[in-house]
Amino acid sequence: MARFELLSADQHQDLRLIAQGETPHFTSVITSEFFEAANSLPIMLTKNSETGEFFAVVILSMKSGEPPIKNLAQRGGFVPLSLQCQGFYISDQQIAIDRDNPRFSSTEGEALFTASRQPAECLRKVQHTLGKLHIGQEQNQAFIKAMTENQLIEPVDLDFSFEKGERISLKGLYSISLDSLHQLDDAKVIEFFRSGYMQLAYLVAGSLKQFNSLAHMRNQALLSKTETT
Amino acid sequence: MKPIKKIVVVGGGTAGWLTACIIAARHKGREASGFSVTLIESANTPTIGVGEGTWPTMRSTLSRIGVSETEFFRQCDAAFKQGALFSRWTTGQASDAYFHPLMLPQGFSHTNLVPHWLQQNLHKSSEQNFCDAVCPQGVICQKGLAPKTISHAEFEAVANYAYHLDAGKFAVFLQQHACKQLNVQHRIADVTQVKLTDSGDIDRLVLNGDQEIAGDLFIDCTGFRALLIGDAMQVPFKDCKDILFCDTALAVQVPYENEFSPIATHTISTAQSAGWIWDIGLPTRRGVGHVYSSQHISDEQAERELAAYIGKDSVSARKIKIRAGHRETFWKNNCVAVGLSAGFMEPLEASAIVMIELSAKLIAEQLPVCREVMDIVAKRFNATTLYRWGRIIDFLKLHYVLTQRRDSDFWRDNLDPSSIPDRLKELLLLWSYQSPWFHDEFNQVEEIFPAASYQYVLYGMKFKTQVEADTLQNTAKYAERLLRENRNLTEKLGLSLPYHRDLIMKIHERGLQTV
Ligand SMILES: Cc1cc2nc3c(=O)[nH]c(=O)nc-3n(C[C@H](O)[C@H](O)[C@H](O)COP(=O)(O)OP(=O)(O)OC[C@H]3O[C@@H](n4cnc5c(N)ncnc54)[C@H](O)[C@@H]3O)c2cc1C
């Protein structure tokens, strides 16, 4: 459960932030992160269950509850902005936090506020990142709108078989259809090229291949586990 | 060779526009070679303006003609329909009701659950109704939940669904789509004369007394008027009022208490003294109507029953005469009838619009290439369509022959053996020993009412089929599993689906994705 509170120096003077939270199954990414993300992780589109609207995510593990398959080094140091802001939200121009997020502690981590009740370095970073995310959201929406309007989004079936007959199928994920992309008329192609959407679309479509490496690595991990036991 | 390229549809009601859209969409891309669909409608003869319940076929029809489901919801005041609740049909008591949902029973394609359910209920003091035992949709309807969520794509479903819609708005919606997207030519004019060739084909239509329009195939969608198939082609009408007695309808619109009132996600059909009342929930209002036999009660009595249903002292309803029956043939020479001009039976199972869809689809798919082969296509069309009307008659009559009501002449007369078609009598005898399942009885492609529908009505109305316990052993385990899975699914969907009105509001606000 989440417990949201507006962040204030008064109330959260003693609160500390642990640098890294738990890594989820997937996390949202903005278009400015696509280049870096696509190098190591699949970028997928999925629907917001409240609104049905698409948003972009990177897949970090094959199953919720499992640790990320690639560590920081294997991701080339890539930490999605949304993870950097884990536990923080924007609510009516103000920063809110989810007190129940395990990143918040009264003993461990860096203090959020200085003794003089000013935002400390770590909170400044979060503020800055939240700002980037906020702007990024609008760009994401514009990109997704362009993809939806031109019917470029397609559902993908992802079924994986692992050691010992384990099967995992990921549901509700979408990508950009290369076939549909190739059918765009010339004017659209130029428009998308100029706006950068063409590259973004290819990055999304191409990053689908990263599932192979995720699945392979997970299988290797399973195998080495079996060997040791 | 005389090619068939110019299609002329007469009539701009639900039948005319749906047929024009279905044919134009199917033959899109042939315009360059001279193919065209023209629709002529009169400004002086209004459309019937009722007919608000559909079948799930409408989902594939809308998707095939290329409309957006989101726009359809926004512009046609549409709602989800997940079946029908039949109230007071069996015993007439206030507590007497059963669902005819649109989902098939669990595992329907491999196992018939009916005998298993019957067998289980023999040994139980309180019986679980058939619908709830085999599918989750009755519970979904009762809870007022939608058949999907906002993250399901257009036309995608968790629970099978059809629509309730505003008939007037639907015709306008289809018209815009037909003219803007499908290149259907629209002419507003009265057909005043039909000119035939020597061979009896329609050569041309005279419009407004002075203009003429020629065509290769003429589709009669002129409603009860039956201008082409009846007047011009002289195809006789085959009455079936000796089987189905209802001949009059009173229709009203009822406002909701407020804008948040729940919208029923099923048609409610409540039996009366000499007919029944339909109740269809749209987002902005309910459409309610009394369908009755004027042989059995007076219009005043029918009005009183309708007023009592709505909870008022009196109503001012629109009266519509209906004539139960259909044409002897539907396609004669180069003229084919679709919609009310082809036939009509009381709207107890919303069979009219689905017949329009199926007929138009058949015409579009089998469209003869040239006049030389048209009679062959016509013959096949007629055989299929006649079969379908026959099945509609059987299925509607089924609701009346299973009743235990004896409280008025209407219900008693319905049980008169001379009013029951032989085929239905035979089936009822068969079904008292073995339950209907799709393999045995229903082999026609695109059967209007699948065997599952018969199961829901038969066992909803407490029909008794004998069960030989030893015939069940083979499938007992599997049936157990299916029944258990259904309980789980019912619970899961009950928790995860949104309220009907909430989802419709969200569709208006946000729209559904196309994928
Ligand atoms: C009481 C009632 C309830 C119903 N409920 C349901 C239901 O729940 N579900 C369902 O599926 N169906 C239902 N129906 C049936 C449904 O309403 C019709 O099948 C559907 O509306 C199709 O009608 P239509 O287009 O054939 O005829 P109409 O709507 O009557 O259209 C006839 C058209 O022909 C045109 N026309 C007539 N004469 C001429 C002429 N001389 N020149 C040019 N144009 C002409 C008219 O202008 C009009 O556009 C119901 C019907 C009734 C009566």
Short mmCIF file of N, CA, C and O in Angstrom, two decimals, chain A residues 116-187:
data_model
loop_
_atom_site.label_atom_id
_atom_site.label_comp_id
_atom_site.label_asym_id
_atom_site.label_seq_id
_atom_site.Cartn_x
_atom_site.Cartn_y
_atom_site.Cartn_z
N SER A 116 19.69 23.42 8.03
CA SER A 116 18.97 24.70 7.91
C SER A 116 17.68 24.52 7.09
O SER A 116 17.16 25.48 6.51
N ARG A 117 17.20 23.26 7.02
CA ARG A 117 15.91 22.95 6.39
C ARG A 117 15.87 23.25 4.90
O ARG A 117 14.81 23.50 4.32
N GLN A 118 17.06 23.29 4.30
CA GLN A 118 17.12 23.44 2.85
C GLN A 118 17.24 22.05 2.24
O GLN A 118 17.77 21.14 2.87
N PRO A 119 16.76 21.90 1.01
CA PRO A 119 16.94 20.60 0.35
C PRO A 119 18.42 20.24 0.28
O PRO A 119 19.24 21.07 -0.12
N ALA A 120 18.74 19.03 0.67
CA ALA A 120 20.11 18.56 0.60
C ALA A 120 20.43 18.13 -0.83
O ALA A 120 19.54 18.05 -1.69
N GLU A 121 21.69 17.86 -1.06
CA GLU A 121 22.18 17.49 -2.39
C GLU A 121 21.31 16.39 -3.03
O GLU A 121 20.88 16.50 -4.18
N CYS A 122 21.02 15.32 -2.27
CA CYS A 122 20.29 14.20 -2.86
C CYS A 122 18.87 14.62 -3.25
O CYS A 122 18.34 14.18 -4.27
N LEU A 123 18.26 15.48 -2.46
CA LEU A 123 16.91 15.94 -2.80
C LEU A 123 16.95 16.88 -4.00
O LEU A 123 16.08 16.85 -4.87
N ARG A 124 17.98 17.69 -4.08
CA ARG A 124 18.12 18.57 -5.25
C ARG A 124 18.19 17.76 -6.54
O ARG A 124 17.58 18.10 -7.54
N LYS A 125 18.94 16.67 -6.46
CA LYS A 125 19.06 15.81 -7.63
C LYS A 125 17.69 15.26 -8.03
O LYS A 125 17.32 15.27 -9.20
N VAL A 126 16.97 14.82 -7.01
CA VAL A 126 15.63 14.27 -7.28
C VAL A 126 14.74 15.35 -7.90
O VAL A 126 14.04 15.10 -8.89
N GLN A 127 14.80 16.55 -7.32
CA GLN A 127 13.98 17.66 -7.86
C GLN A 127 14.30 17.88 -9.34
O GLN A 127 13.41 18.03 -10.17
N HIS A 128 15.57 17.90 -9.62
CA HIS A 128 16.03 18.12 -10.99
C HIS A 128 15.51 17.02 -11.92
O HIS A 128 14.98 17.28 -13.01
N THR A 129 15.63 15.77 -11.45
CA THR A 129 15.19 14.64 -12.27
C THR A 129 13.67 14.64 -12.46
O THR A 129 13.18 14.36 -13.55
N LEU A 130 12.96 14.98 -11.40
CA LEU A 130 11.49 15.06 -11.53
C LEU A 130 11.11 16.07 -12.59
O LEU A 130 10.19 15.86 -13.38
N GLY A 131 11.85 17.18 -12.61
CA GLY A 131 11.61 18.22 -13.61
C GLY A 131 11.81 17.67 -15.02
O GLY A 131 10.99 17.88 -15.91
N LYS A 132 12.92 16.93 -15.19
CA LYS A 132 13.20 16.34 -16.50
C LYS A 132 12.08 15.38 -16.91
O LYS A 132 11.63 15.36 -18.06
N LEU A 133 11.67 14.57 -15.93
CA LEU A 133 10.61 13.59 -16.22
C LEU A 133 9.32 14.29 -16.62
O LEU A 133 8.60 13.84 -17.52
N HIS A 134 9.06 15.38 -15.94
CA HIS A 134 7.83 16.10 -16.20
C HIS A 134 7.79 16.60 -17.65
O HIS A 134 6.81 16.41 -18.37
N ILE A 135 8.88 17.20 -18.06
CA ILE A 135 8.97 17.68 -19.45
C ILE A 135 8.94 16.48 -20.40
O ILE A 135 8.28 16.48 -21.44
N GLY A 136 9.66 15.43 -19.99
CA GLY A 136 9.73 14.22 -20.82
C GLY A 136 8.37 13.59 -21.05
O GLY A 136 8.09 13.07 -22.14
N GLN A 137 7.51 13.67 -20.04
CA GLN A 137 6.18 13.08 -20.18
C GLN A 137 5.43 13.66 -21.38
O GLN A 137 4.78 12.95 -22.13
N GLU A 138 5.56 14.97 -21.52
CA GLU A 138 4.85 15.61 -22.64
C GLU A 138 5.40 15.13 -23.98
O GLU A 138 4.64 14.88 -24.91
N GLN A 139 6.74 15.01 -24.03
CA GLN A 139 7.33 14.53 -25.29
C GLN A 139 6.90 13.09 -25.56
O GLN A 139 6.61 12.73 -26.70
N ASN A 140 6.87 12.30 -24.49
CA ASN A 140 6.40 10.91 -24.64
C ASN A 140 5.00 10.87 -25.22
O ASN A 140 4.71 10.11 -26.13
N GLN A 141 4.14 11.69 -24.63
CA GLN A 141 2.75 11.67 -25.06
C GLN A 141 2.63 12.05 -26.53
O GLN A 141 1.87 11.44 -27.28
N ALA A 142 3.41 13.04 -26.94
CA ALA A 142 3.35 13.48 -28.34
C ALA A 142 3.83 12.34 -29.25
O ALA A 142 3.23 12.06 -30.29
N PHE A 143 4.91 11.69 -28.83
CA PHE A 143 5.45 10.58 -29.62
C PHE A 143 4.42 9.45 -29.74
O PHE A 143 4.13 8.95 -30.83
N ILE A 144 3.83 9.11 -28.59
CA ILE A 144 2.87 8.00 -28.59
C ILE A 144 1.62 8.35 -29.39
O ILE A 144 1.07 7.53 -30.11
N LYS A 145 1.23 9.61 -29.31
CA LYS A 145 0.07 10.04 -30.08
C LYS A 145 0.36 9.86 -31.58
O LYS A 145 -0.46 9.34 -32.34
N ALA A 146 1.57 10.25 -31.98
CA ALA A 146 1.93 10.10 -33.39
C ALA A 146 1.93 8.63 -33.80
O ALA A 146 1.47 8.26 -34.88
N MET A 147 2.42 7.79 -32.92
CA MET A 147 2.47 6.36 -33.23
C MET A 147 1.05 5.78 -33.30
O MET A 147 0.72 5.00 -34.19
N THR A 148 0.20 6.18 -32.34
CA THR A 148 -1.17 5.66 -32.31
C THR A 148 -1.94 6.13 -33.53
O THR A 148 -2.61 5.34 -34.20
N GLU A 149 -1.83 7.41 -33.81
CA GLU A 149 -2.62 7.96 -34.92
C GLU A 149 -2.25 7.33 -36.25
O GLU A 149 -3.08 7.23 -37.15
N ASN A 150 -1.01 6.93 -36.37
CA ASN A 150 -0.61 6.30 -37.63
C ASN A 150 -0.63 4.78 -37.57
O ASN A 150 -0.05 4.11 -38.42
N GLN A 151 -1.29 4.29 -36.54
CA GLN A 151 -1.47 2.85 -36.37
C GLN A 151 -0.17 2.06 -36.46
O GLN A 151 -0.07 1.08 -37.18
N LEU A 152 0.81 2.54 -35.70
CA LEU A 152 2.11 1.88 -35.75
C LEU A 152 2.34 0.95 -34.56
O LEU A 152 3.32 0.22 -34.52
N ILE A 153 1.43 1.02 -33.60
CA ILE A 153 1.62 0.19 -32.40
C ILE A 153 0.97 -1.17 -32.61
O ILE A 153 -0.13 -1.26 -33.13
N GLU A 154 1.69 -2.21 -32.24
CA GLU A 154 1.11 -3.55 -32.37
C GLU A 154 1.39 -4.36 -31.11
O GLU A 154 2.42 -4.20 -30.47
N PRO A 155 0.42 -5.22 -30.73
CA PRO A 155 0.66 -6.06 -29.57
C PRO A 155 1.71 -7.12 -29.89
O PRO A 155 1.80 -7.56 -31.03
N VAL A 156 2.54 -7.49 -28.91
CA VAL A 156 3.50 -8.58 -29.16
C VAL A 156 3.28 -9.70 -28.16
O VAL A 156 3.02 -9.45 -26.99
N ASP A 157 3.33 -10.91 -28.67
CA ASP A 157 3.23 -12.08 -27.80
C ASP A 157 4.63 -12.47 -27.38
O ASP A 157 5.47 -12.72 -28.23
N LEU A 158 4.84 -12.54 -26.09
CA LEU A 158 6.17 -12.89 -25.61
C LEU A 158 6.07 -14.14 -24.75
O LEU A 158 5.54 -14.09 -23.64
N ASP A 159 6.51 -15.25 -25.32
CA ASP A 159 6.49 -16.51 -24.59
C ASP A 159 7.89 -17.06 -24.49
O ASP A 159 8.58 -17.17 -25.51
N PHE A 160 8.31 -17.37 -23.29
CA PHE A 160 9.67 -17.86 -23.10
C PHE A 160 9.64 -19.19 -22.37
O PHE A 160 8.82 -19.40 -21.48
N SER A 161 10.54 -20.08 -22.78
CA SER A 161 10.68 -21.34 -22.06
C SER A 161 12.02 -21.32 -21.36
O SER A 161 13.03 -20.94 -21.95
N PHE A 162 12.01 -21.74 -20.11
CA PHE A 162 13.25 -21.78 -19.34
C PHE A 162 13.54 -23.19 -18.88
O PHE A 162 12.77 -24.12 -19.11
N GLU A 163 14.66 -23.31 -18.21
CA GLU A 163 15.07 -24.58 -17.63
C GLU A 163 13.93 -25.21 -16.84
O GLU A 163 13.12 -24.49 -16.25
N LYS A 164 13.91 -26.50 -16.80
CA LYS A 164 12.93 -27.26 -16.02
C LYS A 164 11.50 -27.01 -16.48
O LYS A 164 10.57 -27.08 -15.68
N GLY A 165 11.37 -26.68 -17.72
CA GLY A 165 10.02 -26.54 -18.27
C GLY A 165 9.27 -25.31 -17.82
O GLY A 165 8.08 -25.17 -18.08
N GLU A 166 9.95 -24.38 -17.16
CA GLU A 166 9.25 -23.17 -16.73
C GLU A 166 8.90 -22.32 -17.95
O GLU A 166 9.71 -22.16 -18.84
N ARG A 167 7.66 -21.83 -17.96
CA ARG A 167 7.27 -20.98 -19.09
C ARG A 167 6.79 -19.64 -18.56
O ARG A 167 6.07 -19.59 -17.56
N ILE A 168 7.22 -18.61 -19.21
CA ILE A 168 6.75 -17.28 -18.80
C ILE A 168 6.18 -16.59 -20.03
O ILE A 168 6.82 -16.57 -21.09
N SER A 169 4.96 -16.09 -19.92
CA SER A 169 4.48 -15.27 -21.04
C SER A 169 4.14 -13.89 -20.50
O SER A 169 3.50 -13.76 -19.46
N LEU A 170 4.65 -12.90 -21.18
CA LEU A 170 4.43 -11.52 -20.76
C LEU A 170 3.24 -10.96 -21.52
O LEU A 170 3.18 -11.05 -22.74
N LYS A 171 2.31 -10.43 -20.76
CA LYS A 171 1.06 -9.96 -21.39
C LYS A 171 0.98 -8.44 -21.39
O LYS A 171 1.62 -7.78 -20.59
N GLY A 172 0.17 -7.93 -22.29
CA GLY A 172 -0.12 -6.49 -22.28
C GLY A 172 1.03 -5.62 -22.75
O GLY A 172 1.10 -4.45 -22.40
N LEU A 173 1.95 -6.19 -23.53
CA LEU A 173 3.06 -5.38 -24.03
C LEU A 173 2.93 -5.13 -25.54
O LEU A 173 2.47 -6.00 -26.29
N TYR A 174 3.33 -3.96 -25.95
CA TYR A 174 3.20 -3.55 -27.35
C TYR A 174 4.52 -2.99 -27.84
O TYR A 174 5.34 -2.51 -27.05
N SER A 175 4.71 -3.04 -29.16
CA SER A 175 5.92 -2.46 -29.73
C SER A 175 5.52 -1.68 -30.98
O SER A 175 4.34 -1.53 -31.28
N ILE A 176 6.52 -1.19 -31.69
CA ILE A 176 6.23 -0.50 -32.94
C ILE A 176 6.36 -1.51 -34.08
O ILE A 176 7.33 -2.26 -34.13
N SER A 177 5.39 -1.51 -34.96
CA SER A 177 5.40 -2.47 -36.06
C SER A 177 6.27 -1.98 -37.20
O SER A 177 6.03 -0.92 -37.79
N LEU A 178 7.30 -2.74 -37.53
CA LEU A 178 8.17 -2.35 -38.64
C LEU A 178 7.39 -2.39 -39.96
O LEU A 178 7.57 -1.53 -40.82
N ASP A 179 6.52 -3.38 -40.09
CA ASP A 179 5.72 -3.48 -41.32
C ASP A 179 4.92 -2.20 -41.54
O ASP A 179 4.91 -1.64 -42.63
N SER A 180 4.25 -1.76 -40.46
CA SER A 180 3.43 -0.55 -40.61
C SER A 180 4.32 0.66 -40.85
O SER A 180 3.97 1.56 -41.61
N LEU A 181 5.47 0.67 -40.21
CA LEU A 181 6.39 1.79 -40.38
C LEU A 181 6.81 1.89 -41.85
O LEU A 181 6.87 2.98 -42.43
N HIS A 182 7.06 0.74 -42.47
CA HIS A 182 7.50 0.73 -43.86
C HIS A 182 6.39 1.13 -44.83
O HIS A 182 6.66 1.46 -45.98
N GLN A 183 5.16 1.08 -44.33
CA GLN A 183 4.05 1.45 -45.22
C GLN A 183 3.69 2.93 -45.15
O GLN A 183 2.81 3.39 -45.86
N LEU A 184 4.34 3.66 -44.27
CA LEU A 184 4.03 5.09 -44.15
C LEU A 184 4.28 5.78 -45.49
O LEU A 184 5.20 5.42 -46.22
N ASP A 185 3.45 6.79 -45.77
CA ASP A 185 3.70 7.49 -47.03
C ASP A 185 4.91 8.42 -46.90
O ASP A 185 5.35 8.73 -45.79
N ASP A 186 5.42 8.85 -48.03
CA ASP A 186 6.69 9.58 -48.04
C ASP A 186 6.66 10.83 -47.17
O ASP A 186 7.62 11.13 -46.46
N ALA A 187 5.55 11.54 -47.23
CA ALA A 187 5.46 12.79 -46.47
C ALA A 187 5.60 12.50 -44.98
O ALA A 187 6.32 13.21 -44.26
#
